[in-house]
Amino acid sequence: MTGRTGYKTGEVCWADLQTQDVEAAKSFYAGVFGWRYEDLPTPDGRSYAKAFLDNDLVTVIAPQNQQQEASGATAQWNIYFAADDAEAVAGEAPHAGGEVQFGPEAVADTGVMVFLAAPGGGTIGVWQAGTHFGTARSNEPGALAWAELVTPEPQAAVGFFQQLFGHEVTEYPQDDGGTYTTLISNGAEVAGIAPLPADEDGTRKAEWQVYFGVSGVAAAVATAVAAGAVVLVEPDGPEDGEEAGIIATLQDPQGGVFSLVQV
């Protein structure tokens, strides 16, 4: 188990889900990851669910906001980077080629939130911890394990994150001639940035992909499909169950896209 008690600036600290049907999402993800929940009210009279592994908070499943509901948006996983000063990060974002989409806004005493778009697209949250610091577990079954941005402007995105958070980078040449870049914070790789593959109609947009750990990808995929998920990327990687690295990408019944990685 990888327990956490806090995050430093530039580390990925949190992921949460906004969905049309919180109760249905709770049932689906409990089946896949074994989460238990505590429900809390929202200011508009609805409720959101804190998800736990044992007694450790790992994510939140929340209802969509009014704008998302009105637009008919599908469910969406959000990724958050930790920051000591969210307002300062928001102020720097336009100078780094990005855009402030929301905030900074205090969320009661839990922290300060900002949403930013990197050059080329791909929305991220920035979280300044108050009473809530982020996920209490990482890189284990049922917990956040990785995040990556797939973007048409990977070099600009890398520069954006370096300017905001001071990330170092490692570049990995790919067989197709592209480069997969990892962002490094405090000596550890915390997120990836990959070029957006071309599609036939040119409609695919930049997006963040959230990865959750599982002990066996094939079994987790089977469980998710039985609960209504759609497989977008079939399990890929070593077939030996002793070896980590197998991944798959799924879409939950409300349209939320997430990936599994064997840990």
PDB file of C-alpha atoms in Angstrom, residues 38-258:
ATOM      1  CA  GLU A  38     -20.136   8.118   2.270  1.00  0.00           C
ATOM      2  CA  ASP A  39     -22.820  10.402   0.817  1.00  0.00           C
ATOM      3  CA  LEU A  40     -22.861  14.136   1.527  1.00  0.00           C
ATOM      4  CA  PRO A  41     -25.288  16.858   0.374  1.00  0.00           C
ATOM      5  CA  THR A  42     -24.454  19.471  -2.255  1.00  0.00           C
ATOM      6  CA  PRO A  43     -25.621  23.112  -1.894  1.00  0.00           C
ATOM      7  CA  ASP A  44     -28.332  22.545  -4.553  1.00  0.00           C
ATOM      8  CA  GLY A  45     -29.935  19.679  -2.656  1.00  0.00           C
ATOM      9  CA  ARG A  46     -28.343  16.796  -4.504  1.00  0.00           C
ATOM     10  CA  SER A  47     -25.567  14.610  -3.097  1.00  0.00           C
ATOM     11  CA  TYR A  48     -22.042  13.488  -3.887  1.00  0.00           C
ATOM     12  CA  ALA A  49     -20.197  10.415  -2.717  1.00  0.00           C
ATOM     13  CA  LYS A  50     -16.784  10.141  -1.101  1.00  0.00           C
ATOM     14  CA  ALA A  51     -15.145   6.870  -2.181  1.00  0.00           C
ATOM     15  CA  PHE A  52     -12.891   4.956   0.194  1.00  0.00           C
ATOM     16  CA  LEU A  53     -10.534   2.003   0.213  1.00  0.00           C
ATOM     17  CA  ASP A  54     -10.927   0.791   3.788  1.00  0.00           C
ATOM     18  CA  ASN A  55     -10.848   4.127   5.657  1.00  0.00           C
ATOM     19  CA  ASP A  56      -8.726   5.997   3.103  1.00  0.00           C
ATOM     20  CA  LEU A  57     -10.372   8.557   0.802  1.00  0.00           C
ATOM     21  CA  VAL A  58      -9.390   7.920  -2.836  1.00  0.00           C
ATOM     22  CA  THR A  59     -11.870   9.918  -4.959  1.00  0.00           C
ATOM     23  CA  VAL A  60     -15.262  11.615  -5.150  1.00  0.00           C
ATOM     24  CA  ILE A  61     -18.208  10.900  -7.441  1.00  0.00           C
ATOM     25  CA  ALA A  62     -20.182  14.114  -7.921  1.00  0.00           C
ATOM     26  CA  PRO A  63     -23.189  15.252  -9.970  1.00  0.00           C
ATOM     27  CA  GLN A  64     -22.584  17.329 -13.065  1.00  0.00           C
ATOM     28  CA  ASN A  65     -22.898  21.087 -12.821  1.00  0.00           C
ATOM     29  CA  GLN A  66     -25.747  22.916 -14.538  1.00  0.00           C
ATOM     30  CA  GLN A  67     -23.689  23.792 -17.607  1.00  0.00           C
ATOM     31  CA  GLN A  68     -22.646  20.170 -18.122  1.00  0.00           C
ATOM     32  CA  GLU A  69     -26.223  18.966 -17.685  1.00  0.00           C
ATOM     33  CA  ALA A  70     -27.587  21.558 -20.129  1.00  0.00           C
ATOM     34  CA  SER A  71     -25.039  20.619 -22.786  1.00  0.00           C
ATOM     35  CA  GLY A  72     -25.730  16.891 -22.497  1.00  0.00           C
ATOM     36  CA  ALA A  73     -22.093  16.204 -21.607  1.00  0.00           C
ATOM     37  CA  THR A  74     -21.067  12.675 -20.756  1.00  0.00           C
ATOM     38  CA  ALA A  75     -19.441  11.780 -17.446  1.00  0.00           C
ATOM     39  CA  GLN A  76     -15.872  13.038 -17.035  1.00  0.00           C
ATOM     40  CA  TRP A  77     -12.880  12.249 -14.854  1.00  0.00           C
ATOM     41  CA  ASN A  78     -10.890  15.321 -13.758  1.00  0.00           C
ATOM     42  CA  ILE A  79      -7.185  15.394 -12.857  1.00  0.00           C
ATOM     43  CA  TYR A  80      -5.676  17.793 -10.283  1.00  0.00           C
ATOM     44  CA  PHE A  81      -2.113  19.001  -9.703  1.00  0.00           C
ATOM     45  CA  ALA A  82      -1.094  20.142  -6.239  1.00  0.00           C
ATOM     46  CA  ALA A  83       0.034  23.732  -5.705  1.00  0.00           C
ATOM     47  CA  ASP A  84       1.091  25.734  -2.675  1.00  0.00           C
ATOM     48  CA  ASP A  85      -0.540  28.845  -4.179  1.00  0.00           C
ATOM     49  CA  ALA A  86      -3.379  28.190  -6.638  1.00  0.00           C
ATOM     50  CA  GLU A  87      -3.943  31.891  -7.262  1.00  0.00           C
ATOM     51  CA  ALA A  88      -0.318  32.386  -8.315  1.00  0.00           C
ATOM     52  CA  VAL A  89      -0.540  29.402 -10.693  1.00  0.00           C
ATOM     53  CA  ALA A  90      -3.710  30.851 -12.218  1.00  0.00           C
ATOM     54  CA  GLY A  91      -1.992  34.199 -12.672  1.00  0.00           C
ATOM     55  CA  GLU A  92       0.933  32.586 -14.479  1.00  0.00           C
ATOM     56  CA  ALA A  93      -1.164  30.348 -16.750  1.00  0.00           C
ATOM     57  CA  PRO A  94      -1.884  32.938 -19.500  1.00  0.00           C
ATOM     58  CA  HIS A  95       1.817  33.842 -19.680  1.00  0.00           C
ATOM     59  CA  ALA A  96       2.581  30.137 -20.202  1.00  0.00           C
ATOM     60  CA  GLY A  97       0.136  29.906 -23.116  1.00  0.00           C
ATOM     61  CA  GLY A  98      -2.799  28.463 -21.195  1.00  0.00           C
ATOM     62  CA  GLU A  99      -6.232  29.672 -20.170  1.00  0.00           C
ATOM     63  CA  VAL A 100      -7.985  30.026 -16.822  1.00  0.00           C
ATOM     64  CA  GLN A 101     -11.397  28.369 -17.103  1.00  0.00           C
ATOM     65  CA  PHE A 102     -12.544  28.604 -13.481  1.00  0.00           C
ATOM     66  CA  GLY A 103     -11.405  30.073 -10.187  1.00  0.00           C
ATOM     67  CA  PRO A 104      -9.458  30.482  -8.059  1.00  0.00           C
ATOM     68  CA  GLU A 105     -12.284  29.600  -5.681  1.00  0.00           C
ATOM     69  CA  ALA A 106     -12.196  28.395  -2.100  1.00  0.00           C
ATOM     70  CA  VAL A 107     -14.162  25.197  -1.511  1.00  0.00           C
ATOM     71  CA  ALA A 108     -15.180  25.806   2.091  1.00  0.00           C
ATOM     72  CA  ASP A 109     -12.148  24.936   4.231  1.00  0.00           C
ATOM     73  CA  THR A 110     -11.097  21.956   2.089  1.00  0.00           C
ATOM     74  CA  GLY A 111      -8.882  23.936  -0.308  1.00  0.00           C
ATOM     75  CA  VAL A 112      -8.677  26.337  -3.248  1.00  0.00           C
ATOM     76  CA  MET A 113      -9.496  25.129  -6.767  1.00  0.00           C
ATOM     77  CA  VAL A 114      -8.608  26.381 -10.244  1.00  0.00           C
ATOM     78  CA  PHE A 115      -9.297  24.840 -13.638  1.00  0.00           C
ATOM     79  CA  LEU A 116      -6.856  25.573 -16.464  1.00  0.00           C
ATOM     80  CA  ALA A 117      -6.534  24.577 -20.110  1.00  0.00           C
ATOM     81  CA  ALA A 118      -3.081  23.850 -21.490  1.00  0.00           C
ATOM     82  CA  PRO A 119      -2.033  25.037 -24.974  1.00  0.00           C
ATOM     83  CA  GLY A 120      -3.787  22.761 -27.442  1.00  0.00           C
ATOM     84  CA  GLY A 121      -6.486  21.856 -24.893  1.00  0.00           C
ATOM     85  CA  GLY A 122      -6.922  19.453 -22.022  1.00  0.00           C
ATOM     86  CA  THR A 123      -8.396  20.814 -18.796  1.00  0.00           C
ATOM     87  CA  ILE A 124      -6.649  20.258 -15.468  1.00  0.00           C
ATOM     88  CA  GLY A 125      -7.531  21.156 -11.938  1.00  0.00           C
ATOM     89  CA  VAL A 126      -5.074  22.872  -9.610  1.00  0.00           C
ATOM     90  CA  TRP A 127      -5.595  22.166  -5.923  1.00  0.00           C
ATOM     91  CA  GLN A 128      -4.239  24.131  -2.972  1.00  0.00           C
ATOM     92  CA  ALA A 129      -4.800  21.922   0.032  1.00  0.00           C
ATOM     93  CA  GLY A 130      -6.785  22.963   3.057  1.00  0.00           C
ATOM     94  CA  THR A 131      -8.295  20.170   5.117  1.00  0.00           C
ATOM     95  CA  HIS A 132      -8.287  17.982   1.985  1.00  0.00           C
ATOM     96  CA  PHE A 133      -4.866  17.229   0.475  1.00  0.00           C
ATOM     97  CA  GLY A 134      -5.794  14.650  -2.177  1.00  0.00           C
ATOM     98  CA  THR A 135      -5.985  10.900  -2.503  1.00  0.00           C
ATOM     99  CA  ALA A 136      -4.763   9.038   0.558  1.00  0.00           C
ATOM    100  CA  ARG A 137      -3.538   6.101  -1.543  1.00  0.00           C
ATOM    101  CA  SER A 138      -1.819   5.804  -4.892  1.00  0.00           C
ATOM    102  CA  ASN A 139      -0.272   3.197  -7.175  1.00  0.00           C
ATOM    103  CA  GLU A 140      -2.215   0.275  -5.751  1.00  0.00           C
ATOM    104  CA  PRO A 141      -5.410  -1.576  -6.704  1.00  0.00           C
ATOM    105  CA  GLY A 142      -8.391   0.765  -6.589  1.00  0.00           C
ATOM    106  CA  ALA A 143      -6.302   3.939  -6.340  1.00  0.00           C
ATOM    107  CA  LEU A 144      -5.070   6.604  -8.745  1.00  0.00           C
ATOM    108  CA  ALA A 145      -1.931   5.314 -10.458  1.00  0.00           C
ATOM    109  CA  TRP A 146      -1.138   7.605 -13.411  1.00  0.00           C
ATOM    110  CA  ALA A 147      -2.387  10.472 -15.556  1.00  0.00           C
ATOM    111  CA  GLU A 148      -1.499  11.540 -19.073  1.00  0.00           C
ATOM    112  CA  LEU A 149      -2.447  14.278 -21.490  1.00  0.00           C
ATOM    113  CA  VAL A 150      -2.939  13.384 -25.145  1.00  0.00           C
ATOM    114  CA  THR A 151      -2.647  16.625 -27.107  1.00  0.00           C
ATOM    115  CA  PRO A 152      -2.013  17.988 -30.629  1.00  0.00           C
ATOM    116  CA  GLU A 153       0.574  20.367 -29.130  1.00  0.00           C
ATOM    117  CA  PRO A 154       2.736  18.224 -26.845  1.00  0.00           C
ATOM    118  CA  GLN A 155       5.784  20.499 -26.880  1.00  0.00           C
ATOM    119  CA  ALA A 156       3.715  23.552 -25.943  1.00  0.00           C
ATOM    120  CA  ALA A 157       1.987  21.555 -23.202  1.00  0.00           C
ATOM    121  CA  VAL A 158       5.317  20.433 -21.770  1.00  0.00           C
ATOM    122  CA  GLY A 159       6.529  24.028 -21.668  1.00  0.00           C
ATOM    123  CA  PHE A 160       3.296  25.088 -20.015  1.00  0.00           C
ATOM    124  CA  PHE A 161       3.701  22.636 -17.142  1.00  0.00           C
ATOM    125  CA  GLN A 162       7.378  23.406 -16.746  1.00  0.00           C
ATOM    126  CA  GLN A 163       6.612  27.113 -16.423  1.00  0.00           C
ATOM    127  CA  LEU A 164       3.758  26.595 -13.954  1.00  0.00           C
ATOM    128  CA  PHE A 165       5.228  23.882 -11.748  1.00  0.00           C
ATOM    129  CA  GLY A 166       8.940  23.671 -12.558  1.00  0.00           C
ATOM    130  CA  HIS A 167       8.705  20.112 -13.845  1.00  0.00           C
ATOM    131  CA  GLU A 168      11.746  18.372 -15.196  1.00  0.00           C
ATOM    132  CA  VAL A 169      11.077  15.995 -18.094  1.00  0.00           C
ATOM    133  CA  THR A 170      12.165  12.701 -19.562  1.00  0.00           C
ATOM    134  CA  GLU A 171      11.534  11.975 -23.247  1.00  0.00           C
ATOM    135  CA  TYR A 172      10.899   8.467 -24.558  1.00  0.00           C
ATOM    136  CA  PRO A 173      11.119   8.006 -28.365  1.00  0.00           C
ATOM    137  CA  GLN A 174       8.253   5.924 -29.750  1.00  0.00           C
ATOM    138  CA  ASP A 175       8.217   3.412 -32.593  1.00  0.00           C
ATOM    139  CA  ASP A 176       5.974   5.711 -34.660  1.00  0.00           C
ATOM    140  CA  GLY A 177       8.558   8.496 -34.529  1.00  0.00           C
ATOM    141  CA  GLY A 178       6.774  10.496 -31.837  1.00  0.00           C
ATOM    142  CA  THR A 179       7.893  11.189 -28.286  1.00  0.00           C
ATOM    143  CA  TYR A 180       6.232  10.353 -24.982  1.00  0.00           C
ATOM    144  CA  THR A 181       7.243  12.874 -22.326  1.00  0.00           C
ATOM    145  CA  THR A 182       6.962  12.405 -18.595  1.00  0.00           C
ATOM    146  CA  LEU A 183       6.744  15.286 -16.132  1.00  0.00           C
ATOM    147  CA  ILE A 184       9.013  14.877 -13.112  1.00  0.00           C
ATOM    148  CA  SER A 185       8.404  16.405  -9.689  1.00  0.00           C
ATOM    149  CA  ASN A 186      10.677  15.838  -6.700  1.00  0.00           C
ATOM    150  CA  GLY A 187      12.604  13.209  -8.648  1.00  0.00           C
ATOM    151  CA  ALA A 188       9.560  11.099  -9.564  1.00  0.00           C
ATOM    152  CA  GLU A 189       7.567  10.819 -12.788  1.00  0.00           C
ATOM    153  CA  VAL A 190       4.086  12.184 -12.050  1.00  0.00           C
ATOM    154  CA  ALA A 191       2.302  12.419 -15.417  1.00  0.00           C
ATOM    155  CA  GLY A 192       2.755  11.826 -19.130  1.00  0.00           C
ATOM    156  CA  ILE A 193       2.224  13.916 -22.256  1.00  0.00           C
ATOM    157  CA  ALA A 194       1.708  12.219 -25.621  1.00  0.00           C
ATOM    158  CA  PRO A 195       1.008  13.496 -29.142  1.00  0.00           C
ATOM    159  CA  LEU A 196      -2.600  13.137 -30.271  1.00  0.00           C
ATOM    160  CA  PRO A 197      -2.921  10.415 -32.913  1.00  0.00           C
ATOM    161  CA  ALA A 198      -4.483  11.523 -36.182  1.00  0.00           C
ATOM    162  CA  ASP A 199      -8.091  10.492 -36.775  1.00  0.00           C
ATOM    163  CA  GLU A 200     -10.028  10.272 -40.014  1.00  0.00           C
ATOM    164  CA  ASP A 201     -12.325  13.245 -39.493  1.00  0.00           C
ATOM    165  CA  GLY A 202     -10.011  15.403 -37.379  1.00  0.00           C
ATOM    166  CA  THR A 203     -12.510  15.747 -34.535  1.00  0.00           C
ATOM    167  CA  ARG A 204     -10.541  14.169 -31.702  1.00  0.00           C
ATOM    168  CA  LYS A 205      -9.582  16.715 -29.058  1.00  0.00           C
ATOM    169  CA  ALA A 206      -6.938  16.939 -26.376  1.00  0.00           C
ATOM    170  CA  GLU A 207      -7.910  15.082 -23.222  1.00  0.00           C
ATOM    171  CA  TRP A 208      -6.524  13.847 -19.928  1.00  0.00           C
ATOM    172  CA  GLN A 209      -6.592  10.143 -19.233  1.00  0.00           C
ATOM    173  CA  VAL A 210      -6.846   8.874 -15.668  1.00  0.00           C
ATOM    174  CA  TYR A 211      -5.403   5.465 -14.724  1.00  0.00           C
ATOM    175  CA  PHE A 212      -6.454   3.386 -11.741  1.00  0.00           C
ATOM    176  CA  GLY A 213      -4.475   0.447 -10.443  1.00  0.00           C
ATOM    177  CA  VAL A 214      -5.788  -3.124 -10.481  1.00  0.00           C
ATOM    178  CA  SER A 215      -4.190  -6.419  -9.534  1.00  0.00           C
ATOM    179  CA  GLY A 216      -5.311  -8.051 -12.775  1.00  0.00           C
ATOM    180  CA  VAL A 217      -6.415  -6.102 -15.839  1.00  0.00           C
ATOM    181  CA  ALA A 218      -8.199  -8.928 -17.639  1.00  0.00           C
ATOM    182  CA  ALA A 219     -10.350  -9.739 -14.617  1.00  0.00           C
ATOM    183  CA  ALA A 220     -11.135  -6.067 -13.982  1.00  0.00           C
ATOM    184  CA  VAL A 221     -12.116  -5.555 -17.627  1.00  0.00           C
ATOM    185  CA  ALA A 222     -14.437  -8.563 -17.463  1.00  0.00           C
ATOM    186  CA  THR A 223     -16.081  -7.205 -14.313  1.00  0.00           C
ATOM    187  CA  ALA A 224     -16.504  -3.754 -15.830  1.00  0.00           C
ATOM    188  CA  VAL A 225     -17.970  -5.081 -19.088  1.00  0.00           C
ATOM    189  CA  ALA A 226     -20.455  -7.227 -17.144  1.00  0.00           C
ATOM    190  CA  ALA A 227     -21.546  -4.020 -15.361  1.00  0.00           C
ATOM    191  CA  GLY A 228     -22.106  -2.148 -18.641  1.00  0.00           C
ATOM    192  CA  ALA A 229     -18.691  -0.730 -19.600  1.00  0.00           C
ATOM    193  CA  VAL A 230     -17.426  -0.506 -23.173  1.00  0.00           C
ATOM    194  CA  VAL A 231     -13.817  -1.475 -23.943  1.00  0.00           C
ATOM    195  CA  LEU A 232     -12.116   1.303 -25.932  1.00  0.00           C
ATOM    196  CA  VAL A 233      -8.584  -0.145 -25.837  1.00  0.00           C
ATOM    197  CA  GLU A 234      -8.171  -3.860 -25.260  1.00  0.00           C
ATOM    198  CA  PRO A 235      -5.706  -5.021 -22.576  1.00  0.00           C
ATOM    199  CA  ASP A 236      -2.199  -4.499 -23.906  1.00  0.00           C
ATOM    200  CA  GLY A 237       1.115  -5.500 -22.374  1.00  0.00           C
ATOM    201  CA  PRO A 238       2.831  -8.504 -20.789  1.00  0.00           C
ATOM    202  CA  GLU A 239       0.526 -11.479 -20.336  1.00  0.00           C
ATOM    203  CA  ASP A 240       2.395 -12.812 -17.325  1.00  0.00           C
ATOM    204  CA  GLY A 241       0.252 -12.069 -14.272  1.00  0.00           C
ATOM    205  CA  GLU A 242       3.409 -11.487 -12.225  1.00  0.00           C
ATOM    206  CA  GLU A 243       4.439  -8.569 -14.383  1.00  0.00           C
ATOM    207  CA  ALA A 244       3.106  -5.034 -14.090  1.00  0.00           C
ATOM    208  CA  GLY A 245       2.322  -2.777 -17.019  1.00  0.00           C
ATOM    209  CA  ILE A 246      -0.769  -4.276 -18.636  1.00  0.00           C
ATOM    210  CA  ILE A 247      -3.252  -1.523 -19.481  1.00  0.00           C
ATOM    211  CA  ALA A 248      -6.761  -1.152 -20.908  1.00  0.00           C
ATOM    212  CA  THR A 249      -9.102   1.781 -21.511  1.00  0.00           C
ATOM    213  CA  LEU A 250     -12.826   1.648 -20.796  1.00  0.00           C
ATOM    214  CA  GLN A 251     -15.919   3.824 -20.936  1.00  0.00           C
ATOM    215  CA  ASP A 252     -18.320   3.561 -18.013  1.00  0.00           C
ATOM    216  CA  PRO A 253     -22.098   3.355 -18.590  1.00  0.00           C
ATOM    217  CA  GLN A 254     -22.443   7.162 -18.279  1.00  0.00           C
ATOM    218  CA  GLY A 255     -19.631   7.808 -20.768  1.00  0.00           C
ATOM    219  CA  GLY A 256     -16.734   8.451 -18.381  1.00  0.00           C
ATOM    220  CA  VAL A 257     -13.441   7.270 -19.851  1.00  0.00           C
ATOM    221  CA  PHE A 258     -10.793   5.744 -17.587  1.00  0.00           C
TER     222      PHE A 258
END
